[in-house]
XYZ file of C-alpha atoms in Angstrom:
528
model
C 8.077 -39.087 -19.842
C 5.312 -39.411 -17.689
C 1.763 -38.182 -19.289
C -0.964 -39.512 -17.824
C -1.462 -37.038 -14.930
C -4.468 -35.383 -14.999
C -5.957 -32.991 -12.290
C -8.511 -30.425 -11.874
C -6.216 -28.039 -10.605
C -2.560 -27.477 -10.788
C -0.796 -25.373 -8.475
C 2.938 -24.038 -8.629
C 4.362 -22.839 -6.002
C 3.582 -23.861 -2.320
C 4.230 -20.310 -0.546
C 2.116 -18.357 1.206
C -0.686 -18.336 -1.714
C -0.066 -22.250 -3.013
C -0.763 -23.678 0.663
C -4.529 -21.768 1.077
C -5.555 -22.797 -2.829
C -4.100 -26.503 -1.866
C -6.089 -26.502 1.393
C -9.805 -25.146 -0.394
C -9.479 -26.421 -3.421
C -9.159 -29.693 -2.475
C -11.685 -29.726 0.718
C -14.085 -30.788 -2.155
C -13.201 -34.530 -2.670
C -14.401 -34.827 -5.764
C -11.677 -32.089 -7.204
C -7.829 -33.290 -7.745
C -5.225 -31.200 -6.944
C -1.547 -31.244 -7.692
C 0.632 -28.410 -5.646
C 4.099 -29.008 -7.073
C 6.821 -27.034 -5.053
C 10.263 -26.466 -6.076
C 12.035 -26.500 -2.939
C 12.141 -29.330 0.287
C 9.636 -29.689 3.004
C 9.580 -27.623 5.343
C 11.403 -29.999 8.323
C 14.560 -27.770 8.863
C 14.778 -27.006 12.984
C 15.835 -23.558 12.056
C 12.159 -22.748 10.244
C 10.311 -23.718 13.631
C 12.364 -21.766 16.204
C 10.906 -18.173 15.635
C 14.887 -16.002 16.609
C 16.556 -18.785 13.902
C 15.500 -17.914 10.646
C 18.119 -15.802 9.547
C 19.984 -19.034 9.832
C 17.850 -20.382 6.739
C 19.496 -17.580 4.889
C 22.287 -18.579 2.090
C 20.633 -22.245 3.401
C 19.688 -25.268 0.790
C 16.342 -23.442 1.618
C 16.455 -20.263 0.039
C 16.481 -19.296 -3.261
C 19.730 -16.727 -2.682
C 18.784 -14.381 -5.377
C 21.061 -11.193 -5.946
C 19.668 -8.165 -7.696
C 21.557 -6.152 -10.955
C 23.737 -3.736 -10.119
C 22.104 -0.437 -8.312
C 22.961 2.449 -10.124
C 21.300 4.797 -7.202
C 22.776 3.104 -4.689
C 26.743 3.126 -5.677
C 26.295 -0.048 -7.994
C 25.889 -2.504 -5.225
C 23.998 -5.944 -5.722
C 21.512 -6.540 -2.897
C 20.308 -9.645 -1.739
C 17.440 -11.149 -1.736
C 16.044 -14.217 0.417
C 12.959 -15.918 -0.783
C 11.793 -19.255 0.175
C 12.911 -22.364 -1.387
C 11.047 -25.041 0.788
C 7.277 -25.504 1.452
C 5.315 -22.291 3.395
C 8.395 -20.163 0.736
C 8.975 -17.262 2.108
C 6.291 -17.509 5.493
C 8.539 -20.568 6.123
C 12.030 -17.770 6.810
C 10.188 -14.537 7.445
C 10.302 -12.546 10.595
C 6.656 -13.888 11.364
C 5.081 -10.386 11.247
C 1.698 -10.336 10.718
C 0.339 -7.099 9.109
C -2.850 -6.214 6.978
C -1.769 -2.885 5.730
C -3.961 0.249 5.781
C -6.983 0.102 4.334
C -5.983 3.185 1.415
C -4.006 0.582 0.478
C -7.110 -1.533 -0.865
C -9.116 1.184 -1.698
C -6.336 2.427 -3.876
C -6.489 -1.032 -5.806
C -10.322 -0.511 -6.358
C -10.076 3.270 -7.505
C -7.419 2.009 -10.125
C -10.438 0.104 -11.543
C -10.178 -3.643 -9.652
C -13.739 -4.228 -8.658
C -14.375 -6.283 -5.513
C -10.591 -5.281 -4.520
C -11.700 -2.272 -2.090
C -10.674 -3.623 2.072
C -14.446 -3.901 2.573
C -14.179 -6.353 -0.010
C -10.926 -7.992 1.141
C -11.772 -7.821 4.942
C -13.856 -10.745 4.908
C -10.926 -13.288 3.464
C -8.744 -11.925 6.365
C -11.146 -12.924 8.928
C -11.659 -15.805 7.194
C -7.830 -16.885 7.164
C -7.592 -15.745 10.882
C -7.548 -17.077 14.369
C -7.053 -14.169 15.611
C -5.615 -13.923 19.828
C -4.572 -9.922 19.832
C -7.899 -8.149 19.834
C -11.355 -9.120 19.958
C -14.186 -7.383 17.344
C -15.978 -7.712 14.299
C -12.866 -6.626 12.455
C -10.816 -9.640 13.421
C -11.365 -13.595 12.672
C -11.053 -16.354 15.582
C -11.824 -19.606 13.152
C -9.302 -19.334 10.617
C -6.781 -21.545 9.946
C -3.673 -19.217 10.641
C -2.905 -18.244 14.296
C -1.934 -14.952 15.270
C -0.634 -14.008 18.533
C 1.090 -11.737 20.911
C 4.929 -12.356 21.187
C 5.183 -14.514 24.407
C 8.335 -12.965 26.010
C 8.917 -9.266 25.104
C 12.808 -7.749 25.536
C 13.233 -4.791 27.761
C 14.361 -3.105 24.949
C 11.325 -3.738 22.827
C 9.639 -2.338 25.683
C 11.746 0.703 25.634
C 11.091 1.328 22.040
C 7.422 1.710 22.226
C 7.132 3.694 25.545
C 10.126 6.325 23.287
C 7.859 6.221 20.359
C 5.344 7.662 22.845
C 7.820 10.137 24.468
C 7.978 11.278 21.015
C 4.012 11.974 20.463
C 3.133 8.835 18.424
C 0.224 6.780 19.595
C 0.409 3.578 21.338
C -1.496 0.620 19.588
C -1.988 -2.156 21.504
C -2.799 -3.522 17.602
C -0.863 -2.333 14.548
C -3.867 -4.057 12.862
C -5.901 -1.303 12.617
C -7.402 -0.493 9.801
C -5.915 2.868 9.709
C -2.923 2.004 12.166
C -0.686 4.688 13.043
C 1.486 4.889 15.796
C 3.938 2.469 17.866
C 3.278 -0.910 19.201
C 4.103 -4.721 19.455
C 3.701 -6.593 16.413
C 1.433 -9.503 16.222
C 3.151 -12.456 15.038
C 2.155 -16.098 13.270
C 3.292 -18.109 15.674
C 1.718 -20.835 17.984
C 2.262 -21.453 21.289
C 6.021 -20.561 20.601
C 6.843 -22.235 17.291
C 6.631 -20.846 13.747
C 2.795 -21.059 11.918
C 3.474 -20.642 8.414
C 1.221 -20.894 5.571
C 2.561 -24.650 5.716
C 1.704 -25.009 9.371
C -1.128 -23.304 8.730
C -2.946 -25.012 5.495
C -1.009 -27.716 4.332
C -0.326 -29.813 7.634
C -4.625 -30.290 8.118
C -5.259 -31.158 4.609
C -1.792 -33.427 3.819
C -3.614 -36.851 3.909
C -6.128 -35.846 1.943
C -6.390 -38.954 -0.752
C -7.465 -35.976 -3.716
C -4.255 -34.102 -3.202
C -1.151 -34.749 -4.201
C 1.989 -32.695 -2.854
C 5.427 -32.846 -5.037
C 8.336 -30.817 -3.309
C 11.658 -30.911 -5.140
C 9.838 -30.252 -8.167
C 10.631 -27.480 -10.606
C 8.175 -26.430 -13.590
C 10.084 -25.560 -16.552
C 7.018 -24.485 -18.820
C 3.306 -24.262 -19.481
C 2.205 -26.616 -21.740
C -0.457 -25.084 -24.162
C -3.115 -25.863 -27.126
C -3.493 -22.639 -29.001
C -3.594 -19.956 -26.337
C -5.128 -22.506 -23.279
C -3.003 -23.751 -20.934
C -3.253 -27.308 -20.295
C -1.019 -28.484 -18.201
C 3.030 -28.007 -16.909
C 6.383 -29.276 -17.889
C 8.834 -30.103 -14.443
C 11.911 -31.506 -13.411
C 11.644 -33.913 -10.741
C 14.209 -35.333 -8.057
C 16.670 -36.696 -9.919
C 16.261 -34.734 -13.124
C 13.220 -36.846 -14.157
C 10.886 -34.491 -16.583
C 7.365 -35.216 -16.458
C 4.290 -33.384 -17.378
C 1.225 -32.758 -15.455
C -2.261 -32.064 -17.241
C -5.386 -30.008 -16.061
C -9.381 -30.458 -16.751
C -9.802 -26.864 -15.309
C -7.304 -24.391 -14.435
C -3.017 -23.961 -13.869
C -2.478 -21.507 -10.908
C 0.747 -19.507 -10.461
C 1.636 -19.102 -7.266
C 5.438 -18.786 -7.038
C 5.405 -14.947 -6.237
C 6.770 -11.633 -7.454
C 10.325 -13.160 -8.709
C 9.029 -17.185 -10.057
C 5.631 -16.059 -11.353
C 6.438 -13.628 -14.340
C 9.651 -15.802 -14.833
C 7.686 -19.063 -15.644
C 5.476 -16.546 -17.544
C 8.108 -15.592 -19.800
C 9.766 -18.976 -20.175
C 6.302 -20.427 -21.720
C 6.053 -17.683 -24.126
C 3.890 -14.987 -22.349
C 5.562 -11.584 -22.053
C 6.924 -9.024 -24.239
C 7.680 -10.292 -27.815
C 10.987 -8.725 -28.950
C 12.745 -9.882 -25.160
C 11.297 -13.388 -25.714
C 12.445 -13.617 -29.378
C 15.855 -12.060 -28.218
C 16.566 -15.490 -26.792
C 14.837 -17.859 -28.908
C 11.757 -18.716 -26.867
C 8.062 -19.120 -29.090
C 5.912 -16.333 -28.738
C 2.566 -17.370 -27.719
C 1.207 -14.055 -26.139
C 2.517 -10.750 -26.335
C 2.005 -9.031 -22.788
C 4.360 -6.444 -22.465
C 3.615 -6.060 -18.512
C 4.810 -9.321 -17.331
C 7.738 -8.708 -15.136
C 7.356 -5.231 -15.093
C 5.866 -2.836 -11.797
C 8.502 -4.567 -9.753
C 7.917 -2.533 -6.137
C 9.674 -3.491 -2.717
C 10.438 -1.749 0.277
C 13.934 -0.771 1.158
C 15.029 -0.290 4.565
C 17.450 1.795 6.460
C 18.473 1.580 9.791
C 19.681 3.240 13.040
C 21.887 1.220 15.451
C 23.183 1.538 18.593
C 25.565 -0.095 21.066
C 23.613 -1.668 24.367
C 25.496 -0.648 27.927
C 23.332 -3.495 29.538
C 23.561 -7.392 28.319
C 20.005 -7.498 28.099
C 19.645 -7.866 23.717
C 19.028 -10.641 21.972
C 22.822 -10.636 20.535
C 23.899 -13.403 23.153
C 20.144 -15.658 23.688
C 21.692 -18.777 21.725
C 22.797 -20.325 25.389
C 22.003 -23.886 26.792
C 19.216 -22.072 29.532
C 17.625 -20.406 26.759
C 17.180 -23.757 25.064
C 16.622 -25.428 27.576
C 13.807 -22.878 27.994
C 12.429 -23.475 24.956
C 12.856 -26.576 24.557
C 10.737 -27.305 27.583
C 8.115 -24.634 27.797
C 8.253 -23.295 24.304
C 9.396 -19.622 26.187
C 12.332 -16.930 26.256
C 14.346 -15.028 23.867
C 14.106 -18.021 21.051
C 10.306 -17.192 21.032
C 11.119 -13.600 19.957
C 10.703 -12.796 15.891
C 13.449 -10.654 16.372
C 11.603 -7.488 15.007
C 9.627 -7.162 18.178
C 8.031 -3.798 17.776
C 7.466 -0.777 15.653
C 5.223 1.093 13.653
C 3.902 3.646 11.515
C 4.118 7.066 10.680
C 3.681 10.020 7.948
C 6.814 11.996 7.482
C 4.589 15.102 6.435
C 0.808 15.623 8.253
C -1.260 16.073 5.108
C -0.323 12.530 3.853
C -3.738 9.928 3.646
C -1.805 7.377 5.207
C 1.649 6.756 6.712
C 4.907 6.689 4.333
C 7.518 5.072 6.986
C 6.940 1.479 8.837
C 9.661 1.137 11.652
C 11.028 -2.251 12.828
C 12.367 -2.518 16.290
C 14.839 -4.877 17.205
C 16.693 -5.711 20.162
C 20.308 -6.434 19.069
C 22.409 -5.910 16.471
C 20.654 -6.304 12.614
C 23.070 -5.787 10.295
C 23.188 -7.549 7.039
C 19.993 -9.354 7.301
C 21.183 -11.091 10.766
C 24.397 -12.265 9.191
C 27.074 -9.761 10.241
C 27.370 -10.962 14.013
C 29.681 -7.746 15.771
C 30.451 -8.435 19.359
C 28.826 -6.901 22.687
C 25.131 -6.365 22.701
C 23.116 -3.505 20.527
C 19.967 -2.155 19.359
C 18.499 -1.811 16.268
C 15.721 0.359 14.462
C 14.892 0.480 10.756
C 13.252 2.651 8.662
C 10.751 1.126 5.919
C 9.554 3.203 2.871
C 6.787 1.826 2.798
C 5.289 3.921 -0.879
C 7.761 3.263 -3.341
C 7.878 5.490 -6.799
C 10.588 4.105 -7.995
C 9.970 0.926 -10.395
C 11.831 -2.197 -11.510
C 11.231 -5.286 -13.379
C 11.840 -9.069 -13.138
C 13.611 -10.345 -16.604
C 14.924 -13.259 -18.300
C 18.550 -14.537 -17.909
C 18.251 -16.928 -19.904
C 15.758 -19.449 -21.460
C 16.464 -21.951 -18.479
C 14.397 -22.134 -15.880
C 17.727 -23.565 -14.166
C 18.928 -19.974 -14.348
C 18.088 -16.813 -11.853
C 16.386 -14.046 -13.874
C 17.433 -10.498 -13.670
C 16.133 -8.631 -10.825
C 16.176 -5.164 -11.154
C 14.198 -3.143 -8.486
C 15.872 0.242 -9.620
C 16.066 1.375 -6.243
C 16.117 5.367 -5.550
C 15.711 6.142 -9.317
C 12.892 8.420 -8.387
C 14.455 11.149 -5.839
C 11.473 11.328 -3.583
C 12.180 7.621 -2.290
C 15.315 8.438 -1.128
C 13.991 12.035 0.693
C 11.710 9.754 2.646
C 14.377 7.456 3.997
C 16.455 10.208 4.906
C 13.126 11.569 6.884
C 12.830 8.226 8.353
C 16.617 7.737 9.500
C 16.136 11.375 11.342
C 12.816 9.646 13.048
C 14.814 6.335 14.414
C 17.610 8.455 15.856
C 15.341 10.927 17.651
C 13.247 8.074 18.868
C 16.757 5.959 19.732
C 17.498 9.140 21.939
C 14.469 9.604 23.643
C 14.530 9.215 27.665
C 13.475 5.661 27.738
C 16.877 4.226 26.104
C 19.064 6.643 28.520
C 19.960 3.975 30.762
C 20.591 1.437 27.360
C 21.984 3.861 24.805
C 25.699 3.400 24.107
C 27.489 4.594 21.088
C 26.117 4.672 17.877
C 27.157 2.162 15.247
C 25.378 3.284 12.301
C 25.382 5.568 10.915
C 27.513 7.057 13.249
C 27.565 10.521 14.829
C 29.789 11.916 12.311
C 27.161 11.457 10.021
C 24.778 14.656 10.525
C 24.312 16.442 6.479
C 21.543 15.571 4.557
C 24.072 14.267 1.650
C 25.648 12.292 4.326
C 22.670 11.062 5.500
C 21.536 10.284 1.675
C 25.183 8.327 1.063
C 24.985 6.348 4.098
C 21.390 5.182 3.026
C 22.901 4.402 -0.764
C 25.525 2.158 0.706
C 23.492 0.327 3.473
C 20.084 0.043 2.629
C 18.307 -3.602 1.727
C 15.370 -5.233 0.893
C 12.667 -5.988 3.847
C 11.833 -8.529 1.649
C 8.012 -7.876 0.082
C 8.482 -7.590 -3.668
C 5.216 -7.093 -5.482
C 3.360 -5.800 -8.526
C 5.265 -7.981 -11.582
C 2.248 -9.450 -12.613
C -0.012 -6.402 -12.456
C -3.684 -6.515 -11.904
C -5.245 -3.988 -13.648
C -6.924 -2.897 -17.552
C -3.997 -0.856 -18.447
C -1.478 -1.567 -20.697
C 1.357 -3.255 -17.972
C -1.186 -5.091 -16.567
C -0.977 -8.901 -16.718
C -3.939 -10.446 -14.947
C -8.016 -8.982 -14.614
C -9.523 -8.617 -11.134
C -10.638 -12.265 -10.756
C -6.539 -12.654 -11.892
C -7.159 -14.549 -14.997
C -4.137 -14.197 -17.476
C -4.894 -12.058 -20.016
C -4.999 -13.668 -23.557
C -5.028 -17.095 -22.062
C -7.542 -19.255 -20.852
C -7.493 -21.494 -17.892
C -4.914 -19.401 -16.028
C -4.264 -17.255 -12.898
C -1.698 -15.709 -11.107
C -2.045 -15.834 -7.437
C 0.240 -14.599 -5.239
C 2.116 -10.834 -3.909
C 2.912 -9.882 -8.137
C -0.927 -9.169 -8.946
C -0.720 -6.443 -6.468
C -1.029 -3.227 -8.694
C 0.816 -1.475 -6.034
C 2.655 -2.720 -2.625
C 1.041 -2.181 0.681
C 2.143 -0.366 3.084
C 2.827 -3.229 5.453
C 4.522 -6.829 5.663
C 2.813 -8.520 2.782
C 2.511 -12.095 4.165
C -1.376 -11.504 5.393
C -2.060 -9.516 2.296
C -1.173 -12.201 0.692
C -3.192 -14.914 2.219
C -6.213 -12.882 1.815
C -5.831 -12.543 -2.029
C -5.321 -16.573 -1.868
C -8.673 -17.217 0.081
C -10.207 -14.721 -2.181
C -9.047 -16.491 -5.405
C -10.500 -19.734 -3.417
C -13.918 -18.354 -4.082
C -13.404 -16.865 -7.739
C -12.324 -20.237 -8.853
C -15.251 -22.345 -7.187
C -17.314 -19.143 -8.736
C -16.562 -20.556 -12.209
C -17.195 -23.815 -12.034
């Protein structure tokens, strides 16, 4: 066993979060950093095209969790893609780049997180930003992640926002707002056609740097600790080599909502009669780790295309050829084009429902292929009151925890979707789709009473993919880290990544989450 490692900072986890910590904390030369990823790097084909990344899925690349059992939604297990390669998730998303409303932030201050509000957080978005939509003080144009306008836009995208507007939402020509509501083209991390995730982004600039050191295929198994400071990590290496890795300053968890509050719990931090249950030291008890799981669950409307004009059929030779050549066409497209938001009832503060647009059939995260050409438009609740929890399988890091996200438990979730599935259908048969609209697919016309509606949710709902909140920031008694997201009852360690999130925003959560990472940037250079 290898011991003579020693850093200033160790990272795990090289998502969205790990790459901007890699990328500052080691711009100083004179600070060594070890990012230690347990996936591959990130040289797949499939992660670069933007239409292929629902080809990552079930892929060497993704982590291919599966939830418990949903008791609200007729005992199915849902799964649940999450990156397994550097960039992690930013590396398969759908590329959608959205803030969230700025309630959202203001939300996390009121609940007591000082220097949490969006004025606060609005400067680390700039900062991460180069942004090409709009122009203004609100948006960055130096940061190291490019955002941009979708190059080639389907018809049917096209029809979707000008129904939207038939139906007396807003146009946006920038769902960025900070109080966006209405219907619009999403911006997108891409550049100049190909994929920019946080990889692209932060790591690929900073890769050569001599005081940074970048291990994929590397899984940590443990904290190491004296007393109740962390020191360093335990990991598996290619070829089931266990090392250890030792830091001067601080150990950084950054492996999101699902790894984060697992590693917790493996090392001893977490609630003490569930560690003792299976034989693992208690070193602090913290009942909140794992716990405040959120995520949004989304239900969709889809309808059969009379024109060949989707996306269904774009993996041809001309489109690659396309492509290939001048980085253009369908394969540009992030597949959920367009959409939006929008409050199911008028007095809300903020919108309840994000829509996703997209031009051909989406069933089964991308995976169920039917034939012909379709359209597709999903309903997100985007507010969650139902809560869930991330918990120990086992005490082998080899092993998948228990995912529980206790979908629907809470009765209002489930009247929301049912408001947004009644939304996509009367936006799906709006004017600008009559020379498009076919037969509907899903849920079908038969399906028309509210318990029908409700049923055909339980049974085809899934994740959009943004768990959040398991390692809760916060002073109450589930939370886990403080608001500079130092672990409580343990020094020289943070949590970094969509799990401090005391609630989840209403909106993708890939920019969120690079803010909070250039944020934590600055609180960690703060203390030293």
């Amino acid at each position: 066993m290898n011991v003579t490692m020693i850093y200033d900072y160790i990272i795990v986890g090289a998502g969205s979060a790990g790459c901007v910590l890699a990328h500052r904390l080691s711009t100083d030369a004179n600070i060594r950093v070890l990012l230690l990823e347990a996936g591959k790097r990130d040289r797949q084909l499939a992660i670069h095209i933007p239409a292929g990344f629902s080809q990552v899925f079930h892929s060497e690349l993704d982590w291919n969790y599966y939830t418990e059992p949903q008791a609200h939604m007729n005992q199915r297990q849902l799964y649940w893609p999450r990156g397994k390669v550097l960039g992690g998730s930013s590396s398969i998303n759908a590329m959608i780049y959205i803030r969230g409303h700025q309630q959202d932030y203001d939300n996390w201050a009121k609940l007591g997180n000082f220097g949490w509000g969006f004025s606060d957080l609005l400067p680390y978005f700039k900062k991460a930003e180069n942004y090409q939509v709009s122009t203004g003080e609100l948006y960055g144009t130096r940061g190291l992640l490019n955002v941009e306008s979708l190059r080639d836009k389907n018809i049917l995208s096209r029809a979707f926002v000008e129904a939207g507007v038939e139906m007396g939402l807003q146009r946006r020509e920038d769902l960025n707002h900070p109080e966006a509501e209405g219907v619009g083209f999403y911006p997108v991390t891409q550049k100049q056609g190909r994929r920019h995730s946080a990889a692209a982004a932060y790591l690929s600039p900073c890769r050569d740097r001599k005081n940074l050191q970048i291990r994929t295929e590397t899984l940590v198994t443990r904290l190491l600790f004296e007393g109740t400071r962390v020191v360093g990590v335990e990991f598996v290496g290619p070829g089931g080599k266990c090392d250890r890795a030792y830091s001067n300053r601080e150990v950084i968890l950054a492996g999101g909502a699902i790894n984060s509050p697992q590693l917790l719990m493996l090392s001893g931090i977490g609630d003490r009669d569930r560690l003792q249950s299976l034989n693992i030291p208690v070193v602090v008890h913290l009942p909140g780790v794992g716990e405040n799981l959120q995520d949004h669950l989304i239900a969709g409307v889809v309808y059969q295309c009379k024109q060949p004009i989707s996306l269904d059929k774009a993996n041809t030779a001309a489109n690659w050829l396309q492509y290939l050549l001048f980085k253009r066409g369908p394969l540009t497209s992030n597949i959920a084009e367009a959409g939006g938001f929008v409050k199911t009832q008028s007095d809300l503060l903020q919108p309840d429902i994000q829509f996703h647009f997209a031009p051909l059939y989406f069933l089964e995260h991308g995976l169920q292929k039917p034939r012909g050409h379709g359209f597709s438009l999903g309903a997100t609740l985007l507010h969650p009151e139902s809560r869930g929890s991330i918990r120990l399988a086992s005490s082998s890091a080899f092993d998948a925890p228990r995912i529980q996200p206790n979908y629907l438990a809470r009765e209002a979730d489930l009247r929301v979707l049912s408001a947004g599935i009644k939304l996509c259908r009367n936006i799906l048969q709006a004017s600008p789709f009559d020379g498009f609209r076919g037969g509907e697919v899903f849920p079908g016309s038969e399906c028309q009473e509210e318990e029908e509606i409700a049923e055909f949710i339980r049974n085809s709902a899934e994740t959009l993919y943004h768990p959040a909140g398991t390692c809760k920031m916060g002073s109450d008694s589930l939370a886990v880290v403080n608001s500079r997201l130092q672990v409580y009852g343990v020094e020289n360690l943070r949590v970094v990544d969509a799990s401090i999130m005391p609630a989840v925003v209403g909106g993708n959560t890939h920019a969120p989450t690079v803010a909070i990472a250039e944020k934590a940037a600055d609180l960690l250079r703060s203390n030293y």
